[in-house]
Short mmCIF file of C-alpha atoms in Angstrom, two decimals:
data_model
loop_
_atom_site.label_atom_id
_atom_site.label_comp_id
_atom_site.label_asym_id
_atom_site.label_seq_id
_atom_site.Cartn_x
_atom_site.Cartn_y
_atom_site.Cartn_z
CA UNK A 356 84.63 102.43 105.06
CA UNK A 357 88.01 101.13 103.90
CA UNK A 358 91.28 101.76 105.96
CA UNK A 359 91.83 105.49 105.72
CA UNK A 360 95.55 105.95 106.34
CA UNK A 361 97.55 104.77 103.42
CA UNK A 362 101.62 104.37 103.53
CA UNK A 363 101.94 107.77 104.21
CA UNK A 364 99.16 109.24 106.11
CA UNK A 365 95.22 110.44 104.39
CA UNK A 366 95.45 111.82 101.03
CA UNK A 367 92.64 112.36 98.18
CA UNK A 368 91.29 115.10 96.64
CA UNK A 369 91.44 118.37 98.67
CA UNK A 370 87.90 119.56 99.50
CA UNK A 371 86.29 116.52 98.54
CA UNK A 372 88.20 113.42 99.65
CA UNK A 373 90.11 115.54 102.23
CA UNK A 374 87.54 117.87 103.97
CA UNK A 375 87.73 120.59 106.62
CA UNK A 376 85.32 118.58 108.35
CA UNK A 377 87.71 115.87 108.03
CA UNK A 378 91.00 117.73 108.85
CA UNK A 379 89.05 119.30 112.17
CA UNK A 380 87.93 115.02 113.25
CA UNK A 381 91.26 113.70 112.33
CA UNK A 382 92.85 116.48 114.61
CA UNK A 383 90.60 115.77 117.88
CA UNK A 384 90.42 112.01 117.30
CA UNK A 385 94.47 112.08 117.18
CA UNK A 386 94.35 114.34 120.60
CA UNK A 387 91.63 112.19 122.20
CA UNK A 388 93.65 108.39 120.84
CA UNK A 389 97.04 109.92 122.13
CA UNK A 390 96.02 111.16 125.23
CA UNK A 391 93.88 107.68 126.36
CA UNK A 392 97.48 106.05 125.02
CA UNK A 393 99.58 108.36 127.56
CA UNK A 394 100.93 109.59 124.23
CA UNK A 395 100.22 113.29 125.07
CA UNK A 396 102.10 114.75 128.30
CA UNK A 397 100.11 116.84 131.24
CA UNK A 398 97.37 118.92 131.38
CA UNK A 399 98.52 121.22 128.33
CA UNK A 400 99.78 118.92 125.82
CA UNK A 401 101.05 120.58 122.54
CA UNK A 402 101.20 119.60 118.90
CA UNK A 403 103.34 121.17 115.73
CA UNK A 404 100.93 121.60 112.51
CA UNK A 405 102.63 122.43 108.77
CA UNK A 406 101.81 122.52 105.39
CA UNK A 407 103.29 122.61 102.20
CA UNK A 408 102.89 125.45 99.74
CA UNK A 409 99.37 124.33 98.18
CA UNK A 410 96.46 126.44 98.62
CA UNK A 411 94.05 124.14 100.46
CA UNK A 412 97.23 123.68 102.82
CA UNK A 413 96.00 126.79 104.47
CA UNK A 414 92.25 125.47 105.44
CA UNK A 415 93.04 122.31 105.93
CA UNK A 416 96.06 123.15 108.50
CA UNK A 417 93.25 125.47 110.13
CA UNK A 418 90.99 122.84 110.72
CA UNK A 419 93.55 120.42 111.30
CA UNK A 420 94.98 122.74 114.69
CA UNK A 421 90.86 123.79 115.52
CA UNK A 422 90.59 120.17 116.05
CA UNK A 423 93.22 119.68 118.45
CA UNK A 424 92.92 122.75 120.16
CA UNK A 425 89.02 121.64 120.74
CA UNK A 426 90.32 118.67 122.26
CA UNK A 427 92.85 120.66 124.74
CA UNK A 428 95.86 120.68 122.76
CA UNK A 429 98.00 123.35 122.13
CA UNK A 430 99.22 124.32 118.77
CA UNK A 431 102.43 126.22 117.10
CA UNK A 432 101.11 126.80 113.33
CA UNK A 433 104.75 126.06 111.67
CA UNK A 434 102.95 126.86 108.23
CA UNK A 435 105.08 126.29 105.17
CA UNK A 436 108.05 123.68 105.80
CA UNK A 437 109.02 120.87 104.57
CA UNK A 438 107.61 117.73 105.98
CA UNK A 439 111.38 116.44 108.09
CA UNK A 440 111.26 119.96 109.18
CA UNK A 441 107.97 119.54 111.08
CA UNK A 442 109.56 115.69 112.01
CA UNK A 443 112.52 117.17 113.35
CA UNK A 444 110.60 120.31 114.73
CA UNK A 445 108.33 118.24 116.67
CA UNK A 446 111.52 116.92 119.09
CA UNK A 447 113.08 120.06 118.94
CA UNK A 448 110.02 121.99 120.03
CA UNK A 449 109.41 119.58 122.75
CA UNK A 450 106.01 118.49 120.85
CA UNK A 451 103.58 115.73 122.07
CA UNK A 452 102.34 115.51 118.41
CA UNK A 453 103.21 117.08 114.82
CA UNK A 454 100.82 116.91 111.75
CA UNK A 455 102.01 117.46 108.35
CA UNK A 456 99.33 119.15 105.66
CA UNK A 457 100.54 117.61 102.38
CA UNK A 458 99.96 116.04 99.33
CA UNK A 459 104.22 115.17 99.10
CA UNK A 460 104.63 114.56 95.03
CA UNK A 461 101.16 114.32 94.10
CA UNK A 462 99.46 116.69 91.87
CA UNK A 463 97.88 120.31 93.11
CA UNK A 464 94.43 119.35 94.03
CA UNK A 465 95.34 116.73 95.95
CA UNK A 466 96.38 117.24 99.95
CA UNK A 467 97.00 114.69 102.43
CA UNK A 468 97.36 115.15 106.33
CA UNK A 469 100.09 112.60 108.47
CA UNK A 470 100.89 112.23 112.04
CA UNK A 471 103.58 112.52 113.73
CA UNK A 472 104.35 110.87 117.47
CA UNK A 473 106.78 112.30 120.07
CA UNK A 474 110.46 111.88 118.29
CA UNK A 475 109.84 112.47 114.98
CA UNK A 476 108.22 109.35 114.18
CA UNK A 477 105.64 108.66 111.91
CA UNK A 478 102.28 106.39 113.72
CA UNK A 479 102.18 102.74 114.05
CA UNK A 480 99.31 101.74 111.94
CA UNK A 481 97.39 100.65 114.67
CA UNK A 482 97.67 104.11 116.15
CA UNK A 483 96.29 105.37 112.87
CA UNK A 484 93.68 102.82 112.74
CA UNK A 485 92.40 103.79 116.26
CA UNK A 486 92.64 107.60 115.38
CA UNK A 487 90.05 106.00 112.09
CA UNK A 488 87.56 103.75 114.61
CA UNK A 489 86.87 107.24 117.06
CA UNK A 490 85.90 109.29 114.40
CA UNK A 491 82.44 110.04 114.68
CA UNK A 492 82.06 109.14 118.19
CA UNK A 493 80.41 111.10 121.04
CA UNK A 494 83.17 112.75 123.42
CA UNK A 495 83.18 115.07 126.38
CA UNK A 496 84.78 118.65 125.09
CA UNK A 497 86.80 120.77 127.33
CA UNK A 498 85.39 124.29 127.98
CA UNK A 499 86.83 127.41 129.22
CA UNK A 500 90.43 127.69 130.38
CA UNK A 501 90.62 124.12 129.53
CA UNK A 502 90.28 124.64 125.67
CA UNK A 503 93.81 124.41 123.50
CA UNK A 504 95.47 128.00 122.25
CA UNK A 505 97.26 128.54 118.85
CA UNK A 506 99.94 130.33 117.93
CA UNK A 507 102.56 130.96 114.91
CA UNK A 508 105.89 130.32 114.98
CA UNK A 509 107.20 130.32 111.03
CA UNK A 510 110.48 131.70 110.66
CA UNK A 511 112.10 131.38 113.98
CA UNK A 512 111.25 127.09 113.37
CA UNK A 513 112.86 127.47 109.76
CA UNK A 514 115.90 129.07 111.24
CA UNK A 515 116.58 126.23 113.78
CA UNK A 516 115.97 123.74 110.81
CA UNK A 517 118.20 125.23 108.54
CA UNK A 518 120.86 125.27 111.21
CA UNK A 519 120.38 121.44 112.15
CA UNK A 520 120.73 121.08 108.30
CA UNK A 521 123.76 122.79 107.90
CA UNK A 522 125.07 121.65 111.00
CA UNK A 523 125.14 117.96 109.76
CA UNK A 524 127.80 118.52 107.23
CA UNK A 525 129.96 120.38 109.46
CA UNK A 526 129.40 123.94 108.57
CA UNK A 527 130.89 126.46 110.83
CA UNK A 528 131.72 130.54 109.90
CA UNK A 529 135.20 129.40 108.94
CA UNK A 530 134.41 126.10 107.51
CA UNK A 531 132.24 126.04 104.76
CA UNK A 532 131.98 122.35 102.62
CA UNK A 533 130.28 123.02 99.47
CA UNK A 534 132.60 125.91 98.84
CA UNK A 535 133.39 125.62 94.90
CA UNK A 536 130.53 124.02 93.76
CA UNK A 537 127.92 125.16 91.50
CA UNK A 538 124.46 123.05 92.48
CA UNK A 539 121.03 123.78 90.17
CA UNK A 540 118.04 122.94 92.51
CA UNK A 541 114.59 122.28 91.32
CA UNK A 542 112.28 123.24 94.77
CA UNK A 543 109.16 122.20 92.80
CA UNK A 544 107.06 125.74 93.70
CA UNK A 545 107.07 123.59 97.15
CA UNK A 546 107.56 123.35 100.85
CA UNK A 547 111.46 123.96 100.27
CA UNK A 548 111.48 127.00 98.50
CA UNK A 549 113.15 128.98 100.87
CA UNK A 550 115.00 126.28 103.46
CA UNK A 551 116.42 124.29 100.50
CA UNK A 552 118.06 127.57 98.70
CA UNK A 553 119.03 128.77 102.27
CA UNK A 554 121.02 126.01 103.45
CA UNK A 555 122.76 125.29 100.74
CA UNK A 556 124.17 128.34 100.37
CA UNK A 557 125.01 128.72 103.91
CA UNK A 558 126.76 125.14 103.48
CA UNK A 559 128.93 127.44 100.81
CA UNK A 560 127.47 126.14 97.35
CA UNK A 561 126.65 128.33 94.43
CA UNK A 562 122.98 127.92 93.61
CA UNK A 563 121.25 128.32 90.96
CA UNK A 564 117.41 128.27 91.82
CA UNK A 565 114.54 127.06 89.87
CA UNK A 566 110.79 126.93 90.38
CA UNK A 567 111.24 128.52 94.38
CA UNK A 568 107.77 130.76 93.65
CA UNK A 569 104.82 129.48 95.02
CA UNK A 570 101.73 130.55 94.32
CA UNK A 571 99.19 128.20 95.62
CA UNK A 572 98.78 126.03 92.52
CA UNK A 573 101.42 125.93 90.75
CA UNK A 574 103.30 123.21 93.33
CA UNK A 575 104.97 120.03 91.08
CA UNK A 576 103.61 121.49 88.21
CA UNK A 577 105.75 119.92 85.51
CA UNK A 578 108.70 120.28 88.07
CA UNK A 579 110.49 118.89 90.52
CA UNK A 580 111.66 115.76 91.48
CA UNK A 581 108.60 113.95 89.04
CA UNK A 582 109.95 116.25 86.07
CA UNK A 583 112.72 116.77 85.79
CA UNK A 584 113.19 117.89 82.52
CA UNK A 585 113.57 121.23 83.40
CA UNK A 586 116.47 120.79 85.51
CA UNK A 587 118.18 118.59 83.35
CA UNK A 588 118.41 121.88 80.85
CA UNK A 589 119.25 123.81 83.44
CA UNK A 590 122.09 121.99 85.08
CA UNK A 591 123.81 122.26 81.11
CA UNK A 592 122.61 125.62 80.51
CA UNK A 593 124.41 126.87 84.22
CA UNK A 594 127.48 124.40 83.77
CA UNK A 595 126.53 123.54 87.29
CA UNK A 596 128.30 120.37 88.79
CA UNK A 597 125.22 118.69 89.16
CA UNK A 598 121.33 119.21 90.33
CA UNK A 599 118.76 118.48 92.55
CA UNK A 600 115.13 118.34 92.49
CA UNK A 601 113.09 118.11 95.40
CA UNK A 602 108.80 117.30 95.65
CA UNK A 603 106.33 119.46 97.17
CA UNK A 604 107.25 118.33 100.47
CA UNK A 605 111.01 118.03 99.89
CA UNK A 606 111.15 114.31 101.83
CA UNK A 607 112.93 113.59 98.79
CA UNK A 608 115.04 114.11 96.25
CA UNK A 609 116.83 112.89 92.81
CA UNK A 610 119.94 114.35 90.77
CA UNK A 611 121.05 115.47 87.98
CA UNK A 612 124.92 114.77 87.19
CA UNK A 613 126.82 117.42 84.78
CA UNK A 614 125.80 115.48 81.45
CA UNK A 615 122.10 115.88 82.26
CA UNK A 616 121.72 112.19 83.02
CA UNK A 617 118.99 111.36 86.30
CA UNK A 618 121.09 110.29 89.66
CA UNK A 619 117.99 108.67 91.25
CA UNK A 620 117.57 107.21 95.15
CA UNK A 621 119.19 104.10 94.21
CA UNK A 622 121.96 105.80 93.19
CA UNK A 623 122.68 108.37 95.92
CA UNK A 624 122.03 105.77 98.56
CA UNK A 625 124.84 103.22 97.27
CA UNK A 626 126.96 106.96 97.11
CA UNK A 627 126.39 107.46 100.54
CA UNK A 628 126.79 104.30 101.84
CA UNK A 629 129.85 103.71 100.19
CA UNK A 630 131.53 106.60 101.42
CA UNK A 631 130.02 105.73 104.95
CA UNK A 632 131.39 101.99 104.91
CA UNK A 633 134.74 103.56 103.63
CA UNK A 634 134.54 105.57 106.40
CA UNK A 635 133.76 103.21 109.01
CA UNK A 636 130.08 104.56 109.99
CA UNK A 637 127.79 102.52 108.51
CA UNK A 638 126.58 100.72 111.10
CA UNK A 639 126.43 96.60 110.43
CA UNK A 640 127.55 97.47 107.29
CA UNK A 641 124.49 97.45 106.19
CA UNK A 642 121.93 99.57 103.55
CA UNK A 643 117.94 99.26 104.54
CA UNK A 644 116.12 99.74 100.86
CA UNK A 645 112.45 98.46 99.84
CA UNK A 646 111.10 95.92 97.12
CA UNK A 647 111.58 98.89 94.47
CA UNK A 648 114.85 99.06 94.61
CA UNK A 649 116.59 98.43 91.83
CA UNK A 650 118.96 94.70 91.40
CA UNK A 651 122.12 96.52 90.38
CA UNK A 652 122.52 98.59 93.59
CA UNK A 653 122.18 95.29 95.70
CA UNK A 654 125.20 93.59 93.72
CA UNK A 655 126.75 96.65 93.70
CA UNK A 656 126.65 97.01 97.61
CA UNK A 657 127.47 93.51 97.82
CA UNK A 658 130.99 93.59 95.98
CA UNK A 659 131.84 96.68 98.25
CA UNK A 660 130.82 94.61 101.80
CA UNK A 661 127.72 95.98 102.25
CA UNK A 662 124.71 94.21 103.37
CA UNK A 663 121.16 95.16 102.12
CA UNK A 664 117.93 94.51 103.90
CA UNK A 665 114.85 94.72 101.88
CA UNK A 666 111.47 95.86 103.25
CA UNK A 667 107.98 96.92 102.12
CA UNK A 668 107.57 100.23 99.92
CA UNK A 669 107.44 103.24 102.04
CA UNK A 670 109.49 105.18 104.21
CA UNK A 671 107.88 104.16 107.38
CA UNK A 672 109.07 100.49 107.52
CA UNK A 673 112.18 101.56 105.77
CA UNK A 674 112.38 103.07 109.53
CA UNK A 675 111.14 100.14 111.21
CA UNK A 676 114.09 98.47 110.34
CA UNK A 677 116.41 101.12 110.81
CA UNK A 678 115.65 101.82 114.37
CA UNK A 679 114.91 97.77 115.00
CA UNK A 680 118.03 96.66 114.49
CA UNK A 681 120.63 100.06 114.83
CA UNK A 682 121.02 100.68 111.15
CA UNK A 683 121.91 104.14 110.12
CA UNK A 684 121.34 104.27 106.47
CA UNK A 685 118.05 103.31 104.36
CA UNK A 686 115.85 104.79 101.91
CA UNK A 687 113.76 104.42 98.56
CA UNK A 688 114.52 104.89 95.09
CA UNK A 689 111.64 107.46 94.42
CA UNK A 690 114.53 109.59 96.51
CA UNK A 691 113.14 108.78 100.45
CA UNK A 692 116.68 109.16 102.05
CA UNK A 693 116.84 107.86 105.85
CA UNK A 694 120.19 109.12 107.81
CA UNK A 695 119.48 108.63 111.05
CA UNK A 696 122.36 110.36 112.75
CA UNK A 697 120.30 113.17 111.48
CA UNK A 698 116.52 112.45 110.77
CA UNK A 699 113.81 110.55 111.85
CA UNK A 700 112.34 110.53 107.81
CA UNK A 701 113.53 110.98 104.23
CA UNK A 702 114.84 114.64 103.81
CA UNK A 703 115.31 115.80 100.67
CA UNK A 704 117.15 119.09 101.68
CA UNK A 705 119.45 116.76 104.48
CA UNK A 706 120.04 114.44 101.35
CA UNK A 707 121.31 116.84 99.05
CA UNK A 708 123.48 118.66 101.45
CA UNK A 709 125.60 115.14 102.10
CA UNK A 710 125.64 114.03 98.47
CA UNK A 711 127.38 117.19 97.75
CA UNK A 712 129.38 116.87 100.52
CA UNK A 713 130.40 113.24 98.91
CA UNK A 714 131.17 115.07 95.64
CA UNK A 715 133.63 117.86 96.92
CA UNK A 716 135.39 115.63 98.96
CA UNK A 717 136.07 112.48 96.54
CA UNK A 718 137.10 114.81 94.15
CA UNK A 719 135.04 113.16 91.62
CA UNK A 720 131.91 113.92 89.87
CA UNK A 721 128.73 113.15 90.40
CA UNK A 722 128.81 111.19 87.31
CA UNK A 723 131.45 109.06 88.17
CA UNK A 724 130.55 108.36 91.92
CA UNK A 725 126.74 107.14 90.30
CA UNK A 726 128.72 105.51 87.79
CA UNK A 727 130.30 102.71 90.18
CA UNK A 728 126.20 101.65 90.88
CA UNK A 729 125.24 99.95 87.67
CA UNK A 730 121.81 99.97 87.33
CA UNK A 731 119.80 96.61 85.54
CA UNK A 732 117.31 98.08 83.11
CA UNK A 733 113.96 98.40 84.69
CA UNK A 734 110.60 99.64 83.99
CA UNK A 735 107.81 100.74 85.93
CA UNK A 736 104.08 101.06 84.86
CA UNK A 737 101.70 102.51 86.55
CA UNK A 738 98.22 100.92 85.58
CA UNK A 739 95.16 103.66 86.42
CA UNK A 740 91.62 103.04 86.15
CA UNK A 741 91.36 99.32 88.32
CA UNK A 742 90.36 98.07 91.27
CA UNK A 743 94.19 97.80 93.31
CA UNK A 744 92.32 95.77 96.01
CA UNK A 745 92.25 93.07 94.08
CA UNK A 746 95.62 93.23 92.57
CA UNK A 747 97.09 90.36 95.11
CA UNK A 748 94.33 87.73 94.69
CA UNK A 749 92.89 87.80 90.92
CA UNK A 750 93.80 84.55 89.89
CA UNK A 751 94.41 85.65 86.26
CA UNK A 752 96.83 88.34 87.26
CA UNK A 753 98.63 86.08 89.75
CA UNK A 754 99.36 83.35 86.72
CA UNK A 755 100.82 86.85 84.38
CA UNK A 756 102.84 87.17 87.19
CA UNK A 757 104.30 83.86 87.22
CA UNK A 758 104.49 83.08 83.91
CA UNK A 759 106.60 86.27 83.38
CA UNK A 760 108.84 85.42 86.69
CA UNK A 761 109.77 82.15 84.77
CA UNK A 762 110.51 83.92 81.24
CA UNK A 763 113.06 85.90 83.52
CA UNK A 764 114.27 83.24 85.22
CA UNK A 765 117.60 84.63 87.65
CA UNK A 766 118.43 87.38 84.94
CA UNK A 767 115.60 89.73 86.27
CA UNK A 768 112.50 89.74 88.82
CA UNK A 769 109.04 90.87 88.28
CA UNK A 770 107.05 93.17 90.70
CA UNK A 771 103.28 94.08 91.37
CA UNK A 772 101.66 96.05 94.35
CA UNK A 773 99.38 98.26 94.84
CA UNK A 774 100.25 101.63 95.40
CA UNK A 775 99.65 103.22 99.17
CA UNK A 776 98.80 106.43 97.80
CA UNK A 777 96.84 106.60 94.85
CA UNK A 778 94.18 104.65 93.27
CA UNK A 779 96.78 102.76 91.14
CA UNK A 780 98.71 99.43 90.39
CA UNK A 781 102.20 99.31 90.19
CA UNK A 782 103.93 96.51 88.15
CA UNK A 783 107.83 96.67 87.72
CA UNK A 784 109.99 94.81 85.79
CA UNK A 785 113.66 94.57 85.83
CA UNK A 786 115.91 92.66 83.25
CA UNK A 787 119.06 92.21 81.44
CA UNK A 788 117.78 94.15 78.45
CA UNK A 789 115.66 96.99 78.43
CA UNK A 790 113.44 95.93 75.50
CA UNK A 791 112.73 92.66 77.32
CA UNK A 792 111.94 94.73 80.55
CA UNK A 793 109.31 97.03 78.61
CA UNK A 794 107.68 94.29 76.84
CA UNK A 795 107.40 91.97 79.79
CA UNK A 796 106.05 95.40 81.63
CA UNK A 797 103.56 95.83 78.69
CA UNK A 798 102.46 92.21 78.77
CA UNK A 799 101.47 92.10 82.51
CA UNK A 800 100.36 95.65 82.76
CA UNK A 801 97.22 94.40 79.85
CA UNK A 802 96.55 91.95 81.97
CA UNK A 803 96.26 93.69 84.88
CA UNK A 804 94.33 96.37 82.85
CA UNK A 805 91.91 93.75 81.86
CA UNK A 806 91.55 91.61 84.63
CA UNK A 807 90.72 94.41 87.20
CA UNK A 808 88.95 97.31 85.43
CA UNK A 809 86.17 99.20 87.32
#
């Protein structure tokens, strides 16, 4: 077997990739690695399990908690919450352990289940690949008394997540910041349905709501932060000020400025960090981003003062960073958003609440505030269908990859990887025109289509 965790915990296909029988392993292996690790507290450790909205959330979270509670753990079923909810829940619930049922932006069927360690904070990966080597192995089961209980606790968590949310920008019952704006939001039929509505209008926005009605399947179904379409209508239709669209598990988020044009993560973190450095609280002066991000926002960060640190794609070592070296700002531009004077992961919901503060209190819009981070043309391809293993060492795609670097030259830079969660190749190309950034993308994607087909 293959390394099981990818960037952001197990995901495949729900019922077939990602089992009950696999949910109820990963749960006790986690209890049995933590607790040999000193990782889980006393006799009674407890863990936090939640889900998004989909419907094989609701086995897979039940097998996930029978696990742990087999292996002496007890649970508090969160069920449907947005994945920094559960992150911040786990501290605030004074949690050994959280686990997070979700497939984040990926497509119904799918489902994925992560870990969370005390704090908030996602697994090392050699946590995750010691949770991976004790599955299947023989282990002495507790009995009796000694067995783990579970119990719900839904709405009271949401409320003290919602409040931490709201809290962040300052709301009080005479203070309320987003008074005067009108914000269209895009929950994606997902985990944010309810929170994401909630505290923005207890912030003071008006909000206009779209796709907030789960049903099971119908989660980032030709919404949300991967379509926006629908929200960029919206946002015109409603005269809003601007929208936002979260994914299924609302760790992220993109906008939509009053012209319908897409703010995305690149975008809103040079917003934020700006007003931050303006402010004087952006510690080091300095913006944590990944690979992905996109060459304009480093120049444009560099003629304000602001340092960027690059990093692998994902979240996690976006964190890494972050917490290695005091930095309180970082995220991706798929719309990851790190503040850490508030979260321990990208919040979507968090994100949105202090973008909008940004807006009402520059006075400016959206549009002009994403305006000052002039983005190079770039385009992404995602190339389905190959073998990604390969991706780093095929000597034929290695050359493509050179020989388009030096057609670039300094104008642009060219960018392959395989993705961490799905079976897919990446390959990214910025430069100074976008019809030389396509066809360079085209070019290299053929090759890679070629070169590593199954």
């Amino acid at each position: 077997m293959g390394r099981l965790f990818g960037t952001d915990g197990v995901r495949g296909l729900a019922n077939k990739d990602i089992t009950a029988e696999l949910a109820l392993e990963l749960g006790a292996a986690a209890a049995r690695v933590l607790t040999a690790q000193g990782e889980l507290l006393g006799p009674r450790p407890r863990a936090v399990v939640g889900r998004d909205t989909r419907a094989s959330g609701e086995f897979l979270a039940g097998a996930v908690a029978a696990g742990l509670a087999s292996a002496g753990v007890d649970v508090v079923m969160l069920n449907v919450l947005p994945t920094p909810a559960l992150a911040y829940l786990v501290t605030e619930l004074e949690a050994d352990l959280g686990v997070m049922v979700s497939a984040s932006h990926n497509p119904m069927p799918d489902n994925g289940i992560k870990f969370f360690a005390r704090g908030g904070l996602k697994l090392d990966d050699a946590v995750e690949d010691a949770i991976q080597a004790t599955l299947g192995d023989e282990w002495e089961r507790p009995t009796g008394a000694d067995v783990g209980r579970i119990r719900t606790d839904g709405q009271a968590a949401a409320e003290r997540y919602v409040r931490h949310l709201t809290d962040s920008v300052g709301t009080t019952p005479d203070h309320r910041p987003l008074e005067g704006l009108r914000i269209a939001l895009d929950c994606a039929n997902g985990a944010a349905s309810e929170v994401g509505p909630e505290a923005l209008r207890a912030a003071g926005a008006d909000v206009v709501v779209m796709n907030a009605s789960p049903d099971g399947r119908n989660i980032n179904e030709k919404c949300g932060s991967t379509h926006p379409e629908q929200l960029q209508a919206v946002v015109m239709a409603s005269e809003a000020d601007f929208g936002v669209a979260f994914d299924g598990d609302a760790d992220r988020c993109l906008a939509v400025d009053h012209t319908g044009a897409i703010v995305d993560g690149d975008q809103i973190l040079g917003i934020l960090a700006s007003a931050l450095k303006e402010e004087g609280r952006l510690p080091g002066d300095t913006l944590v981003v990944t690979v992905m991000s996109n060459l304009g926002l480093i120049l444009a960060m560099r003629e304000r003062g602001i340092t960027t640190v690059q990093t692998a794609v994902g979240d996690r070592y976006v964190l890494e960073e972050m917490r290695a070296n005091g930095y309180g700002l970082g995220g991706e531009q798929s719309g990851h958003i790190i503040l850490a004077d508030h979260a321990t992961t990208g919040d979507g919901v968090l994100s949105a609440l202090h973008l909008a503060a940004r807006v009402k209190a520059s006075g400016k819009t959206l549009a002009a505030l994403a305006g000052q981070i002039e983005r190079l043309p770039q385009t992404l391809v995602n190339v389905r269908g190959v073998d990604k293993s390969r991706a780093g060492t095929d000597e034929g795609v290695q050359a493509a990859v050179a020989d388009a670097t030096t057609r670039l030259g300094d104008t642009g830079r060219v960018l392959l990887r395989q993705s961490g969660t799905e079976p897919l190749v990446r390959v990214m190309v910025e430069a100074p025109a976008q019809d030389e950034a396509d066809k360079v993308a085209d070019d290299l994607a053929a090759v890679v289509r070629e070169r590593l087909a199954l």
